[in-house]
Tab-separated table of C-alpha atoms in Angstrom:
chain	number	residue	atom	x	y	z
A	13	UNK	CA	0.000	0.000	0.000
A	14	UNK	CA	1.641	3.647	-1.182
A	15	UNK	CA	0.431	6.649	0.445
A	16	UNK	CA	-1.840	9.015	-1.622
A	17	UNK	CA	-0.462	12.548	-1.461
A	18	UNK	CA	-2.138	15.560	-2.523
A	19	UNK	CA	-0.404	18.657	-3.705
A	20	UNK	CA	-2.407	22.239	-3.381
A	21	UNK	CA	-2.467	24.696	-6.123
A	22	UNK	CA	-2.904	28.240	-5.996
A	23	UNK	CA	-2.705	30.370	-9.417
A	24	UNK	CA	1.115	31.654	-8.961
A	25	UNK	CA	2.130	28.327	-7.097
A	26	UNK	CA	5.350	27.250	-9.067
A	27	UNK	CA	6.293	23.707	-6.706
A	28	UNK	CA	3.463	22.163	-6.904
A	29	UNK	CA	4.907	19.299	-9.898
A	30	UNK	CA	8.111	19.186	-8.175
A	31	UNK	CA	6.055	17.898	-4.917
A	32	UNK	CA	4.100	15.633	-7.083
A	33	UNK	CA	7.536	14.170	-8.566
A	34	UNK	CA	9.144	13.542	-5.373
A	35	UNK	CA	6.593	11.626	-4.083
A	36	UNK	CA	6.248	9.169	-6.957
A	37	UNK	CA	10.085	8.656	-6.733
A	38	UNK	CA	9.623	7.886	-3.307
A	39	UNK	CA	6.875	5.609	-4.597
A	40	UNK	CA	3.701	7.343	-3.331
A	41	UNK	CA	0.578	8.377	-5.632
A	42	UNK	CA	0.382	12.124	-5.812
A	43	UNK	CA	-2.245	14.308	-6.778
A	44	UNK	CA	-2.932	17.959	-7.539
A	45	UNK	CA	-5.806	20.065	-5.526
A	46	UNK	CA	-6.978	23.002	-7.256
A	47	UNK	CA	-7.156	26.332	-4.697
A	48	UNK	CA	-10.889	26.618	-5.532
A	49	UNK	CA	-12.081	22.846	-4.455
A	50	UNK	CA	-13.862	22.592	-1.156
A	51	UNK	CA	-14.895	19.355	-0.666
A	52	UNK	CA	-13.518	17.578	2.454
A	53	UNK	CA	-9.428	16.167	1.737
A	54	UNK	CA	-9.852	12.446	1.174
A	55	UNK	CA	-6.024	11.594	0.557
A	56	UNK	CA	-3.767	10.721	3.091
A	57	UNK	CA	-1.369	13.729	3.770
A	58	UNK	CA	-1.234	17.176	2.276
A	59	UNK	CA	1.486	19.057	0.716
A	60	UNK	CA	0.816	23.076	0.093
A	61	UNK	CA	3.821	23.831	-2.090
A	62	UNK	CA	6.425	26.623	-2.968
A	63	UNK	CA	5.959	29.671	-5.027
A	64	UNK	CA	3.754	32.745	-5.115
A	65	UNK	CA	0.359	31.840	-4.521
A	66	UNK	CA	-2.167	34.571	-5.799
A	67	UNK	CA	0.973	36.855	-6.822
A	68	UNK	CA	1.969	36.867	-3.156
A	69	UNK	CA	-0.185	40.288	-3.542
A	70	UNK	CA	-0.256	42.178	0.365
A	71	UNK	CA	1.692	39.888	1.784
A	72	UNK	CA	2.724	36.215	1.392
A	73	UNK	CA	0.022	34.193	1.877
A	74	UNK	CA	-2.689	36.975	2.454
A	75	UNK	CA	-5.185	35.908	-0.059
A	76	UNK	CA	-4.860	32.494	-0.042
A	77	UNK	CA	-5.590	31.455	2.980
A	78	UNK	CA	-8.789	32.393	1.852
A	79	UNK	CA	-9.016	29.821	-0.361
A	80	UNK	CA	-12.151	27.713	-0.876
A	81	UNK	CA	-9.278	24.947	-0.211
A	82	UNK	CA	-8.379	26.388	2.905
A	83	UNK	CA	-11.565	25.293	5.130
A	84	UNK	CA	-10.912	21.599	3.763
A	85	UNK	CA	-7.100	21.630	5.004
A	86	UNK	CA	-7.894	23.254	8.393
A	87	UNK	CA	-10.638	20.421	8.732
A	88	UNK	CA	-8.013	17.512	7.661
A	89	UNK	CA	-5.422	19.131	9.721
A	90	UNK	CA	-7.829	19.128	12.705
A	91	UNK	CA	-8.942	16.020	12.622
A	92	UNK	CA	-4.677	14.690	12.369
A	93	UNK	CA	-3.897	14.448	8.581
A	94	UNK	CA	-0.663	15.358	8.171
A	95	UNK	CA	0.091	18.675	6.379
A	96	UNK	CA	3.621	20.105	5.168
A	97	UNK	CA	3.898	23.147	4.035
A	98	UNK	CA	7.052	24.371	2.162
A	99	UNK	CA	8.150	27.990	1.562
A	100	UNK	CA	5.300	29.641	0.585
A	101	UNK	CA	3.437	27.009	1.610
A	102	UNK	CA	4.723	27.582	5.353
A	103	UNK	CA	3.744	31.650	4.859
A	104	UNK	CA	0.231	30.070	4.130
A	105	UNK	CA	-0.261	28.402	6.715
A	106	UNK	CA	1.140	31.313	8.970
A	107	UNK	CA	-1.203	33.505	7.784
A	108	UNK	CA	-3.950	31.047	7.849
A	109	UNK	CA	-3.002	30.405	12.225
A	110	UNK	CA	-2.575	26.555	11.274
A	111	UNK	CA	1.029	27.480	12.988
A	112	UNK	CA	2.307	30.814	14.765
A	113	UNK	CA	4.405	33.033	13.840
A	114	UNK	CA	5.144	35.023	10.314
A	115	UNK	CA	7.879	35.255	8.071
A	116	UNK	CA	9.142	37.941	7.278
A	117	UNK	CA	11.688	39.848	4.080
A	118	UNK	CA	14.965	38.374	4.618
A	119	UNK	CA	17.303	40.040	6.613
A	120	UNK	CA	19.606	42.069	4.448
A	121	UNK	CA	16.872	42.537	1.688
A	122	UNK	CA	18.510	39.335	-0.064
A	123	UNK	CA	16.788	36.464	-2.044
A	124	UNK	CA	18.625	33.520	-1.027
A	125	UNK	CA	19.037	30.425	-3.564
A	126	UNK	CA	21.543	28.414	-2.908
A	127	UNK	CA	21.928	24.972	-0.299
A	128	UNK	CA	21.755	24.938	3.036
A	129	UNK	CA	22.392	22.730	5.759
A	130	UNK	CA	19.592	22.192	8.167
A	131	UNK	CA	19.877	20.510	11.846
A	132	UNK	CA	17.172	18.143	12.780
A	133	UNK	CA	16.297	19.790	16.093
A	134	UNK	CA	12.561	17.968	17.289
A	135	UNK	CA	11.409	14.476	16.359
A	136	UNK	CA	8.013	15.611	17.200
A	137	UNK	CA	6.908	16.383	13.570
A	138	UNK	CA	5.341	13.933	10.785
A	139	UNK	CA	8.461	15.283	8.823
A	140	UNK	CA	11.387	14.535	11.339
A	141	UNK	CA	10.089	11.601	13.041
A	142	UNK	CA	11.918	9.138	11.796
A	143	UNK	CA	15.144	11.116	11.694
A	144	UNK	CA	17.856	11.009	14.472
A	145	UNK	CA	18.247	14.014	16.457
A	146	UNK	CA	20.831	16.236	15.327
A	147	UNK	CA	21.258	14.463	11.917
A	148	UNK	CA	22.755	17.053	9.308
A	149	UNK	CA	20.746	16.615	5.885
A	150	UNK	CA	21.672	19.632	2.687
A	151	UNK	CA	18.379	20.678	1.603
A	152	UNK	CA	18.191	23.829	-0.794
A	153	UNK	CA	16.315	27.724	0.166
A	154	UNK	CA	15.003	29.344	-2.261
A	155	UNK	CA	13.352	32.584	-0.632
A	156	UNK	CA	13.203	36.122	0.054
A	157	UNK	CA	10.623	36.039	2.268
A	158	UNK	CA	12.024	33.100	5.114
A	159	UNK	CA	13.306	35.033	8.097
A	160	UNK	CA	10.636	33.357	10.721
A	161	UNK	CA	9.342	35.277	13.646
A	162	UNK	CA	7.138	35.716	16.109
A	163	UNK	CA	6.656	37.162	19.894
A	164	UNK	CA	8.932	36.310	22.624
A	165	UNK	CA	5.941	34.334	24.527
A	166	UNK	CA	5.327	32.548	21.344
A	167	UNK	CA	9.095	31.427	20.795
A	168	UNK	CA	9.198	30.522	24.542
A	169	UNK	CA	6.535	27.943	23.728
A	170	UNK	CA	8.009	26.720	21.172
A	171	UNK	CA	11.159	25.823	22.347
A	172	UNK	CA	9.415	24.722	25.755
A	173	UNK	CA	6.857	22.266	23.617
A	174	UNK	CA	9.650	20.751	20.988
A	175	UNK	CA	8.024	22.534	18.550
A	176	UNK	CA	10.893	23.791	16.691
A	177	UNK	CA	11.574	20.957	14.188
A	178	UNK	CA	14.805	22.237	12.128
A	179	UNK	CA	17.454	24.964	12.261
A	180	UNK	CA	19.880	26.363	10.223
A	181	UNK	CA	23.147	25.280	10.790
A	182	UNK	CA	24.125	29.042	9.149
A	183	UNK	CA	21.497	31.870	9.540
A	184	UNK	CA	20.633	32.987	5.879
A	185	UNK	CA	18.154	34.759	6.448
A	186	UNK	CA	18.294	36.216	9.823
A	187	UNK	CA	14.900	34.122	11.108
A	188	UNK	CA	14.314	33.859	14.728
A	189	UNK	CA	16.656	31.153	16.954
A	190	UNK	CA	17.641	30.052	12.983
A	191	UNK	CA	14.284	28.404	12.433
A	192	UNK	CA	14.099	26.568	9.133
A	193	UNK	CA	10.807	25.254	10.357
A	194	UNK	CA	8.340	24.611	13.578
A	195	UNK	CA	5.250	22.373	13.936
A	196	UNK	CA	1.719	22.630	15.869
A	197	UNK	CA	1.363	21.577	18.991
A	198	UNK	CA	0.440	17.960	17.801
A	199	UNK	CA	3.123	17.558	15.336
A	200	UNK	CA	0.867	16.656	11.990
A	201	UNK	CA	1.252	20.467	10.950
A	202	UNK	CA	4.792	21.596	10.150
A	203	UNK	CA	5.992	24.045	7.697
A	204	UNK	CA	9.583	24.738	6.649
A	205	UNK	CA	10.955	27.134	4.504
A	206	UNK	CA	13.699	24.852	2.724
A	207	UNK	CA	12.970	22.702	-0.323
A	208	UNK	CA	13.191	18.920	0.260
A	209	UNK	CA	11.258	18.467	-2.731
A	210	UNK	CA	14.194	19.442	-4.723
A	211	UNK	CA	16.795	16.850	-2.943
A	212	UNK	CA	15.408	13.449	-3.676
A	213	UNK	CA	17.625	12.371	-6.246
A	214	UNK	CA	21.190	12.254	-6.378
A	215	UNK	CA	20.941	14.433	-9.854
A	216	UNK	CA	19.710	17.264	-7.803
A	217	UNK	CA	22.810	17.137	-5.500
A	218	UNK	CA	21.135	15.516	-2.323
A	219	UNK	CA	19.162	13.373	-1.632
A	220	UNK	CA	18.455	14.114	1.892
A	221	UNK	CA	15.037	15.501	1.336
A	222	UNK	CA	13.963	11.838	0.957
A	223	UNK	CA	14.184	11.483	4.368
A	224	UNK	CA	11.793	14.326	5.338
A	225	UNK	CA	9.281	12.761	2.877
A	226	UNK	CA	9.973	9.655	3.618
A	227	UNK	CA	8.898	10.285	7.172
A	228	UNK	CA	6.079	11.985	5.870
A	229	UNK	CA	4.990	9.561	3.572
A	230	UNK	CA	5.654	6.775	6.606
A	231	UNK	CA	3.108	9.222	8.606
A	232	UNK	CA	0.803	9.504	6.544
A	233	UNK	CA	0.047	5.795	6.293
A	234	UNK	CA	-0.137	5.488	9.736
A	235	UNK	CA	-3.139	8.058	10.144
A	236	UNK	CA	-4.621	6.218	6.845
A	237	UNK	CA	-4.802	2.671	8.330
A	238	UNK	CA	-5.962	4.544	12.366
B	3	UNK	CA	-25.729	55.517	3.793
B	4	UNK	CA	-22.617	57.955	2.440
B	5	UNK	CA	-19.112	57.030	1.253
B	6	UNK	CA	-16.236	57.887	3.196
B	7	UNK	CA	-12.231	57.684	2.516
B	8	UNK	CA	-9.951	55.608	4.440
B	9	UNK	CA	-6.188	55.766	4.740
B	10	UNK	CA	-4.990	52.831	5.847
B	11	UNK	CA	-1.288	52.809	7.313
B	12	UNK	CA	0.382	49.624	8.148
B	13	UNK	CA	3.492	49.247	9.738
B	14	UNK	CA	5.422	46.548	11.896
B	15	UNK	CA	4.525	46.206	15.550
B	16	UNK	CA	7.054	47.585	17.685
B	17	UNK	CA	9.931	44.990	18.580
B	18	UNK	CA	9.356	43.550	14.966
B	19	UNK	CA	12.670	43.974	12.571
B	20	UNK	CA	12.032	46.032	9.445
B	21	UNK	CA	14.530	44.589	7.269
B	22	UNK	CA	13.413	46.932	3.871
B	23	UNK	CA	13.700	49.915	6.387
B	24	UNK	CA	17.206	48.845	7.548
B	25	UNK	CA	18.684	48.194	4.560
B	26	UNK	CA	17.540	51.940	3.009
B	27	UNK	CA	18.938	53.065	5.912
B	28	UNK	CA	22.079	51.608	5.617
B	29	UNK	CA	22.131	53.087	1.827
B	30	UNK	CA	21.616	56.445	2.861
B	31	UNK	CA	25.110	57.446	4.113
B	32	UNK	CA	26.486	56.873	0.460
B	33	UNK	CA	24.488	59.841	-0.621
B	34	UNK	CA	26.350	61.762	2.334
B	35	UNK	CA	22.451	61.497	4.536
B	36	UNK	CA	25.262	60.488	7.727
B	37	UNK	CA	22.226	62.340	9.941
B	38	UNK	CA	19.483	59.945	9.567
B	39	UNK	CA	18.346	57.293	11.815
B	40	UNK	CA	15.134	55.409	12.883
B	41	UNK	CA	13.737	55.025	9.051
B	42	UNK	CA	11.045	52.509	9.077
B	43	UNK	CA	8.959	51.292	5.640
B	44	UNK	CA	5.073	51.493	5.997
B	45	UNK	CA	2.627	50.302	3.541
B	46	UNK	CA	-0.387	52.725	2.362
B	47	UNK	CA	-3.644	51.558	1.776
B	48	UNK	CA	-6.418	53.854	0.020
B	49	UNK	CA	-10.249	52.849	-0.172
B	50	UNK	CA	-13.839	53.939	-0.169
B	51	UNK	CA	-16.374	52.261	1.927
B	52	UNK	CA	-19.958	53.062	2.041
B	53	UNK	CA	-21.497	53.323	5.648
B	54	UNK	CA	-24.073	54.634	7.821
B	55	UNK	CA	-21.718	56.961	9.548
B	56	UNK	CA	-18.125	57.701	10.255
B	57	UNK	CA	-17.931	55.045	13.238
B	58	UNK	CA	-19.559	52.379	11.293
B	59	UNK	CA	-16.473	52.930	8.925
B	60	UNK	CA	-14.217	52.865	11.358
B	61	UNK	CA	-15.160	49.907	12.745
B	62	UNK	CA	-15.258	47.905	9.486
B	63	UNK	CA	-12.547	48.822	7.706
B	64	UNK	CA	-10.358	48.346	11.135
B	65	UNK	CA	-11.995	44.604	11.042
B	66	UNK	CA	-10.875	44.348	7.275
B	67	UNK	CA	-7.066	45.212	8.729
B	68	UNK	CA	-7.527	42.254	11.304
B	69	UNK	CA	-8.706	39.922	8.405
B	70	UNK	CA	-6.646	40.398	6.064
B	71	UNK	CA	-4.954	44.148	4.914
B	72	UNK	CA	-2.748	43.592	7.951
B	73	UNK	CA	-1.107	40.604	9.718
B	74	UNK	CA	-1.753	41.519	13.612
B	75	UNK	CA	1.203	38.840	14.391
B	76	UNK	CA	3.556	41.179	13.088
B	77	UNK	CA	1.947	44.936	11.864
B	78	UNK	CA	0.222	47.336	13.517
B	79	UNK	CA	-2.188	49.583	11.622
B	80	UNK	CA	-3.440	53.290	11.518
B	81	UNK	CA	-7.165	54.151	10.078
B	82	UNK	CA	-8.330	57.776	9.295
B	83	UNK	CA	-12.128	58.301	7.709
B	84	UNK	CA	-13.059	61.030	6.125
B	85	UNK	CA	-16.628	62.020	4.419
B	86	UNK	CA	-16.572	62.393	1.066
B	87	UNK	CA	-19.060	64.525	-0.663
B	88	UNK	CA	-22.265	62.967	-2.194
B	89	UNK	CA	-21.490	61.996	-6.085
């Protein structure tokens, strides 16, 4: 049995086949949900992808979180389908509450593309649960807007719950306690800014974003067959 | 009901970096502006709402802010109403 996957798209997402492509190779079924559907989520995890969803007009995020889609994913979320949202995806679910926080222009003013090495810091997510502690794993940014933060009460619960599930090994972006991503308070929402999408095959350079998804995918099962 | 004018202003909470307004800082002393300090970007919102009176305005176009023109985890925001003149 292969995990069913399904990959959000806003007009002005750019990730969303990238997603869909890492999880076959991983050898899940993936599948596209348009921004506008919003019947209940009947697949087994959720995926809201990178780019610029509705032109990233106002702010990242801003307009679609309100999304016809966005009532379904809240309701799957709530109920414990797992839910990862990358880059812009993360913004999106920031601005929709599904986690705290906001993220914010890059410190510096600088759009950063390049690789970066991320620290597993929490096994408490669906995406680091199956990875050791303090495991290293190259995963590429891609982002202007990453630089994570949020008040100090907030970051004090974070830390104080295991909620922060990866940091930076170097600060690129000047985000908060070098959060590269955080999870709600029952693990089966985490966002991330990185792209582990783009490191599944050795082609790409690394293929340490197999093990994210591959916990995710792993996870996702789990709440299937519960 | 009549149509007033709102000016929204939105800026970052206080305690809340403003990279865009750091980095213009930093660029100003390479004009030979070595006096400035404290510069901070804002966003501007304009619209026109129709309500029954200036407080009715208020109030909803300070809810649209919490919705969605602003993100209260991070920005503060500034309305002003003003009456415009029947069409």
């Amino acid at each position: 049995m292969s995990a069913r996957i399904g990959v959000i798209q806003f007009p002005g997402t750019n990730c969303e086949l990238d997603a869909v492509h890492a999880c076959e190779v991983l050898g899940a079924s993936a599948e596209l949900l348009w921004h506008r559907e919003s019947s209940p989520i009947s697949v087994d995890a959720v995926i809201v992808p990178g780019g610029f969803a509705h032109g990233d007009y106002l702010r990242t995020g801003a307009i679609a979180r309100f999304s016809p889609v966005m009532n379904a994913l809240q309701e799957f979320a709530e109920a414990g389908g797992p839910v990862v949202g990358i880059c812009n995806g993360f913004q999106i679910l920031c601005e929709a509450a599904m986690l705290p926080g906001a993220l914010q222009k890059n410190a510096g003013m600088k759009f950063r593309c390049e690789m970066s090495t991320l620290v597993v810091a929490s096994q408490r997510s669906v995406l680091t649960a199956d990875i050791e502690l303090g495991a290293e794993l190259r995963i590429p940014i891609n982002h202007f807007e990453g630089n994570y933060t949020c008040d100090a009460a907030t970051l004090e619960q974070l830390r104080g719950d295991d909620r922060i599930v990866l940091r930076y090994l170097e600060n690129p972006n000047g985000s908060l306690d070098d959060i590269a991503g955080i999870c709600n308070d029952t693990g089966n929402v985490v966002g991330l800014m990185p792209h582990p999408e783009r490191a599944c095959e050795s082609v790409l350079g690394s293929i340490d974003g197999a093990a994210l998804l591959g916990s995710l995918l792993r996870h996702a099962l789990i709440t299937a067959t519960r | 009901m009549a149509r007033y004018a709102a000016r929204i202003e939105i800026s970052h909470l206080p305690g809340v970096a403003d990279p865009q307004g750091a980095t213009v800082e930093r660029a100003l002393p390479a004009l030979g502006y070595t006096n400035v300090t404290e510069l901070k970007i804002a966003r501007s919102i304009r619209l026109v709402v129709e309500a029954a009176d200036v407080t009715s305005a208020h109030i909803q176009v300070s809810e649209m802010c919490e919705r969605i023109l602003a993100n209260p985890v991070i920005e503060a925001y500034e309305v002003a109403i003003s009456q415009l003149a029947a069409p």
